[in-house]
Amino acid sequence: MHCVRASHSYSPEDEEDVELSEVVTPWASSVLTGSDLIRASKYNKGLAFSHAEREKLYLRGLLPPAELSQELQSERVMANVRETKREVDRLQYLLSLGERNEQLFHYVLAAHLAEILPLLEHPTTAACCQKYSLMFRALPRALYVTSEDAGSVDSILRNWPERDVRVVCVTDGQECGPLGDLGVQAIGTPLSRLALYTAAGGVRPASCLPVVLDVGTDNARLLADPIYVGLKKRRDAGEAVEELRDELVASLRARYGPALLLDCEDMRYATAEAFVEACQGLFPAYSDAVHGFPAVVLAAVLAALPSTHSPRLADHTFLFVGEGPELLAVVRLVEEAVLAQGGALGTVWDIRERIALVDAKGLVVRERPDAEDYADGVLPYARDLPPAESLLQAVRAVKPTVLVGLTRGAR
């Protein structure tokens, strides 16, 4: 049997309207049956309902007579996915399946993860987010916290129907893959990411909470779009956003406790880093930009070392090509890994003599004319070498044994 708990809020102000003989209960239980059960995506099993279940739950005649296992239904879904040409249409089909039959949706993902995984990443997810206002349905698929909700985040969290939340994926939509700022429409990213937590990590769907922190958008097209479903104002910044972030983190801790993971998606690096720092001492927080990307680069370097002259990081000279905080995060992690391995390079300064950077203007050296304009964190890695404007000149000057390219595109 499938039971649903319906909440009823009650406040002291309501007392004037309540007769003493009335019984006020905080919740009531009811059994979902018939068409209501089929419409409830969380409990609907489609054709996987047995004949006995159909009889007991008043489903007889509401479904075709065939009884199909989830495995057979999964193959039918994948046949439809494979016949669909555009990847964004494939993703939209899968997401609509999740709104009808949550159990089958997650079964399909788990059974065909390798094939579906590219659909749950950018650029497909970003393209799907771009159409979110057109596809919006009035379903509680995510929680929306806006800059107008400052001071009320705790009460908003109490509106979420699930109490046992273990993973929260939050986005502010400012950097949604190749499409940039999509504002509230970036909700597709947390939905896709949390689907992976279920399919690959075994986290119950009910324990996943997607959150959009809507503080506006700088996307002029969205601001002019009459059907855009987010706040129609320029993106807030500064102290107001920081206070809203801290309120959200504190409310999550108070509501769900320390056994919680916060995943930051489609944010600028500085925003994600600030979220991670705000969660310290409260619960774990993760960001692809802050943690995942540097870890993947380091893993690639470690995997390649056995094919080089030495399997030890300390025996190598590194040249990193790119710029921005993401590159510096990779550099710092490699530096930490060299320190952890120990060896002849005993101090941070010794290690930095084996690390060099190349940005858009060439080799990062102390004698470069624009050295005073280096971004924060770059100067410690500036080398005492002659300037080199091209990558080839930098390679000849540094003589690296490990070359790591982290550029966003060719010039």
PDB file of N, CA and C in Angstrom, residues 22-67:
ATOM      1  N   GLU A  22     -13.206  20.902  18.092  1.00  0.00           N
ATOM      2  CA  GLU A  22     -12.501  20.426  16.903  1.00  0.00           C
ATOM      3  C   GLU A  22     -11.176  19.786  17.298  1.00  0.00           C
ATOM      4  N   VAL A  23     -10.817  18.756  16.584  1.00  0.00           N
ATOM      5  CA  VAL A  23      -9.541  18.089  16.798  1.00  0.00           C
ATOM      6  C   VAL A  23      -8.560  18.592  15.744  1.00  0.00           C
ATOM      7  N   VAL A  24      -7.487  19.217  16.200  1.00  0.00           N
ATOM      8  CA  VAL A  24      -6.495  19.747  15.283  1.00  0.00           C
ATOM      9  C   VAL A  24      -5.301  18.797  15.266  1.00  0.00           C
ATOM     10  N   THR A  25      -4.995  18.222  14.100  1.00  0.00           N
ATOM     11  CA  THR A  25      -3.860  17.294  13.968  1.00  0.00           C
ATOM     12  C   THR A  25      -2.832  17.895  13.032  1.00  0.00           C
ATOM     13  N   PRO A  26      -1.538  17.687  13.292  1.00  0.00           N
ATOM     14  CA  PRO A  26      -0.512  18.258  12.429  1.00  0.00           C
ATOM     15  C   PRO A  26      -0.440  17.584  11.075  1.00  0.00           C
ATOM     16  N   TRP A  27      -0.905  16.331  10.975  1.00  0.00           N
ATOM     17  CA  TRP A  27      -0.879  15.653   9.689  1.00  0.00           C
ATOM     18  C   TRP A  27      -1.907  14.535   9.694  1.00  0.00           C
ATOM     19  N   ALA A  28      -2.231  14.107   8.504  1.00  0.00           N
ATOM     20  CA  ALA A  28      -3.158  12.985   8.375  1.00  0.00           C
ATOM     21  C   ALA A  28      -2.616  12.036   7.318  1.00  0.00           C
ATOM     22  N   SER A  29      -2.829  10.740   7.481  1.00  0.00           N
ATOM     23  CA  SER A  29      -2.367   9.741   6.525  1.00  0.00           C
ATOM     24  C   SER A  29      -3.518   9.310   5.638  1.00  0.00           C
ATOM     25  N   SER A  30      -3.213   9.089   4.379  1.00  0.00           N
ATOM     26  CA  SER A  30      -4.204   8.576   3.450  1.00  0.00           C
ATOM     27  C   SER A  30      -3.513   7.634   2.487  1.00  0.00           C
ATOM     28  N   VAL A  31      -4.278   6.782   1.833  1.00  0.00           N
ATOM     29  CA  VAL A  31      -3.730   5.814   0.898  1.00  0.00           C
ATOM     30  C   VAL A  31      -3.990   6.292  -0.518  1.00  0.00           C
ATOM     31  N   LEU A  32      -2.937   6.367  -1.312  1.00  0.00           N
ATOM     32  CA  LEU A  32      -3.086   6.739  -2.715  1.00  0.00           C
ATOM     33  C   LEU A  32      -3.566   5.531  -3.496  1.00  0.00           C
ATOM     34  N   THR A  33      -4.618   5.716  -4.249  1.00  0.00           N
ATOM     35  CA  THR A  33      -5.129   4.635  -5.078  1.00  0.00           C
ATOM     36  C   THR A  33      -5.609   5.208  -6.402  1.00  0.00           C
ATOM     37  N   GLY A  34      -5.914   4.301  -7.326  1.00  0.00           N
ATOM     38  CA  GLY A  34      -6.499   4.695  -8.598  1.00  0.00           C
ATOM     39  C   GLY A  34      -5.658   5.685  -9.378  1.00  0.00           C
ATOM     40  N   SER A  35      -6.330   6.618 -10.029  1.00  0.00           N
ATOM     41  CA  SER A  35      -5.639   7.578 -10.887  1.00  0.00           C
ATOM     42  C   SER A  35      -4.700   8.480 -10.098  1.00  0.00           C
ATOM     43  N   ASP A  36      -5.007   8.749  -8.827  1.00  0.00           N
ATOM     44  CA  ASP A  36      -4.117   9.570  -8.005  1.00  0.00           C
ATOM     45  C   ASP A  36      -2.767   8.891  -7.839  1.00  0.00           C
ATOM     46  N   LEU A  37      -2.763   7.579  -7.700  1.00  0.00           N
ATOM     47  CA  LEU A  37      -1.512   6.843  -7.563  1.00  0.00           C
ATOM     48  C   LEU A  37      -0.706   6.896  -8.850  1.00  0.00           C
ATOM     49  N   ILE A  38      -1.381   6.754  -9.982  1.00  0.00           N
ATOM     50  CA  ILE A  38      -0.678   6.805 -11.264  1.00  0.00           C
ATOM     51  C   ILE A  38      -0.077   8.185 -11.500  1.00  0.00           C
ATOM     52  N   ARG A  39      -0.760   9.217 -11.026  1.00  0.00           N
ATOM     53  CA  ARG A  39      -0.254  10.584 -11.219  1.00  0.00           C
ATOM     54  C   ARG A  39       0.877  10.934 -10.252  1.00  0.00           C
ATOM     55  N   ALA A  40       1.056  10.150  -9.203  1.00  0.00           N
ATOM     56  CA  ALA A  40       2.109  10.418  -8.212  1.00  0.00           C
ATOM     57  C   ALA A  40       3.409   9.775  -8.687  1.00  0.00           C
ATOM     58  N   SER A  41       4.304  10.572  -9.257  1.00  0.00           N
ATOM     59  CA  SER A  41       5.514  10.018  -9.864  1.00  0.00           C
ATOM     60  C   SER A  41       6.379   9.256  -8.863  1.00  0.00           C
ATOM     61  N   LYS A  42       6.325   9.661  -7.602  1.00  0.00           N
ATOM     62  CA  LYS A  42       7.164   9.014  -6.593  1.00  0.00           C
ATOM     63  C   LYS A  42       6.765   7.561  -6.376  1.00  0.00           C
ATOM     64  N   TYR A  43       5.479   7.238  -6.546  1.00  0.00           N
ATOM     65  CA  TYR A  43       4.984   5.891  -6.259  1.00  0.00           C
ATOM     66  C   TYR A  43       4.540   5.127  -7.502  1.00  0.00           C
ATOM     67  N   ASN A  44       4.321   5.813  -8.589  1.00  0.00           N
ATOM     68  CA  ASN A  44       3.847   5.162  -9.805  1.00  0.00           C
ATOM     69  C   ASN A  44       4.887   4.175 -10.337  1.00  0.00           C
ATOM     70  N   LYS A  45       4.446   2.972 -10.670  1.00  0.00           N
ATOM     71  CA  LYS A  45       5.321   1.952 -11.251  1.00  0.00           C
ATOM     72  C   LYS A  45       4.925   1.609 -12.687  1.00  0.00           C
ATOM     73  N   GLY A  46       3.915   2.305 -13.207  1.00  0.00           N
ATOM     74  CA  GLY A  46       3.497   2.038 -14.571  1.00  0.00           C
ATOM     75  C   GLY A  46       3.011   0.611 -14.739  1.00  0.00           C
ATOM     76  N   LEU A  47       3.459  -0.029 -15.793  1.00  0.00           N
ATOM     77  CA  LEU A  47       3.033  -1.399 -16.089  1.00  0.00           C
ATOM     78  C   LEU A  47       3.696  -2.431 -15.186  1.00  0.00           C
ATOM     79  N   ALA A  48       4.541  -1.999 -14.267  1.00  0.00           N
ATOM     80  CA  ALA A  48       5.170  -2.934 -13.328  1.00  0.00           C
ATOM     81  C   ALA A  48       4.239  -3.300 -12.173  1.00  0.00           C
ATOM     82  N   PHE A  49       3.101  -2.616 -12.031  1.00  0.00           N
ATOM     83  CA  PHE A  49       2.125  -3.027 -11.016  1.00  0.00           C
ATOM     84  C   PHE A  49       1.631  -4.432 -11.353  1.00  0.00           C
ATOM     85  N   SER A  50       1.689  -5.308 -10.372  1.00  0.00           N
ATOM     86  CA  SER A  50       1.184  -6.665 -10.594  1.00  0.00           C
ATOM     87  C   SER A  50      -0.340  -6.650 -10.683  1.00  0.00           C
ATOM     88  N   HIS A  51      -0.909  -7.745 -11.176  1.00  0.00           N
ATOM     89  CA  HIS A  51      -2.370  -7.814 -11.273  1.00  0.00           C
ATOM     90  C   HIS A  51      -3.004  -7.743  -9.891  1.00  0.00           C
ATOM     91  N   ALA A  52      -2.347  -8.338  -8.894  1.00  0.00           N
ATOM     92  CA  ALA A  52      -2.877  -8.273  -7.529  1.00  0.00           C
ATOM     93  C   ALA A  52      -2.863  -6.838  -7.011  1.00  0.00           C
ATOM     94  N   GLU A  53      -1.766  -6.102  -7.297  1.00  0.00           N
ATOM     95  CA  GLU A  53      -1.690  -4.704  -6.868  1.00  0.00           C
ATOM     96  C   GLU A  53      -2.748  -3.858  -7.569  1.00  0.00           C
ATOM     97  N   ARG A  54      -2.972  -4.133  -8.838  1.00  0.00           N
ATOM     98  CA  ARG A  54      -3.965  -3.359  -9.588  1.00  0.00           C
ATOM     99  C   ARG A  54      -5.365  -3.560  -8.991  1.00  0.00           C
ATOM    100  N   GLU A  55      -5.641  -4.787  -8.588  1.00  0.00           N
ATOM    101  CA  GLU A  55      -6.932  -5.059  -7.989  1.00  0.00           C
ATOM    102  C   GLU A  55      -7.072  -4.368  -6.642  1.00  0.00           C
ATOM    103  N   LYS A  56      -6.021  -4.446  -5.830  1.00  0.00           N
ATOM    104  CA  LYS A  56      -6.069  -3.905  -4.479  1.00  0.00           C
ATOM    105  C   LYS A  56      -6.065  -2.373  -4.474  1.00  0.00           C
ATOM    106  N   LEU A  57      -5.360  -1.774  -5.443  1.00  0.00           N
ATOM    107  CA  LEU A  57      -5.185  -0.318  -5.451  1.00  0.00           C
ATOM    108  C   LEU A  57      -6.105   0.376  -6.454  1.00  0.00           C
ATOM    109  N   TYR A  58      -7.132  -0.321  -6.917  1.00  0.00           N
ATOM    110  CA  TYR A  58      -8.129   0.266  -7.811  1.00  0.00           C
ATOM    111  C   TYR A  58      -7.506   0.792  -9.104  1.00  0.00           C
ATOM    112  N   LEU A  59      -6.573  -0.002  -9.637  1.00  0.00           N
ATOM    113  CA  LEU A  59      -5.910   0.371 -10.890  1.00  0.00           C
ATOM    114  C   LEU A  59      -6.417  -0.444 -12.067  1.00  0.00           C
ATOM    115  N   ARG A  60      -7.256  -1.421 -11.793  1.00  0.00           N
ATOM    116  CA  ARG A  60      -7.735  -2.296 -12.866  1.00  0.00           C
ATOM    117  C   ARG A  60      -8.522  -1.488 -13.896  1.00  0.00           C
ATOM    118  N   GLY A  61      -8.123  -1.634 -15.147  1.00  0.00           N
ATOM    119  CA  GLY A  61      -8.754  -0.889 -16.226  1.00  0.00           C
ATOM    120  C   GLY A  61      -8.107   0.450 -16.512  1.00  0.00           C
ATOM    121  N   LEU A  62      -7.243   0.935 -15.610  1.00  0.00           N
ATOM    122  CA  LEU A  62      -6.558   2.220 -15.825  1.00  0.00           C
ATOM    123  C   LEU A  62      -5.218   2.043 -16.524  1.00  0.00           C
ATOM    124  N   LEU A  63      -4.790   0.808 -16.672  1.00  0.00           N
ATOM    125  CA  LEU A  63      -3.526   0.491 -17.328  1.00  0.00           C
ATOM    126  C   LEU A  63      -3.777  -0.590 -18.375  1.00  0.00           C
ATOM    127  N   PRO A  64      -2.976  -0.647 -19.425  1.00  0.00           N
ATOM    128  CA  PRO A  64      -3.076  -1.773 -20.349  1.00  0.00           C
ATOM    129  C   PRO A  64      -2.875  -3.086 -19.596  1.00  0.00           C
ATOM    130  N   PRO A  65      -3.429  -4.193 -20.104  1.00  0.00           N
ATOM    131  CA  PRO A  65      -3.410  -5.444 -19.339  1.00  0.00           C
ATOM    132  C   PRO A  65      -2.027  -6.058 -19.142  1.00  0.00           C
ATOM    133  N   ALA A  66      -1.062  -5.711 -19.981  1.00  0.00           N
ATOM    134  CA  ALA A  66       0.257  -6.346 -19.873  1.00  0.00           C
ATOM    135  C   ALA A  66       0.938  -5.960 -18.568  1.00  0.00           C
ATOM    136  N   GLU A  67       1.645  -6.901 -17.983  1.00  0.00           N
ATOM    137  CA  GLU A  67       2.456  -6.650 -16.790  1.00  0.00           C
ATOM    138  C   GLU A  67       3.921  -6.736 -17.192  1.00  0.00           C
TER     139      GLU A  67
END
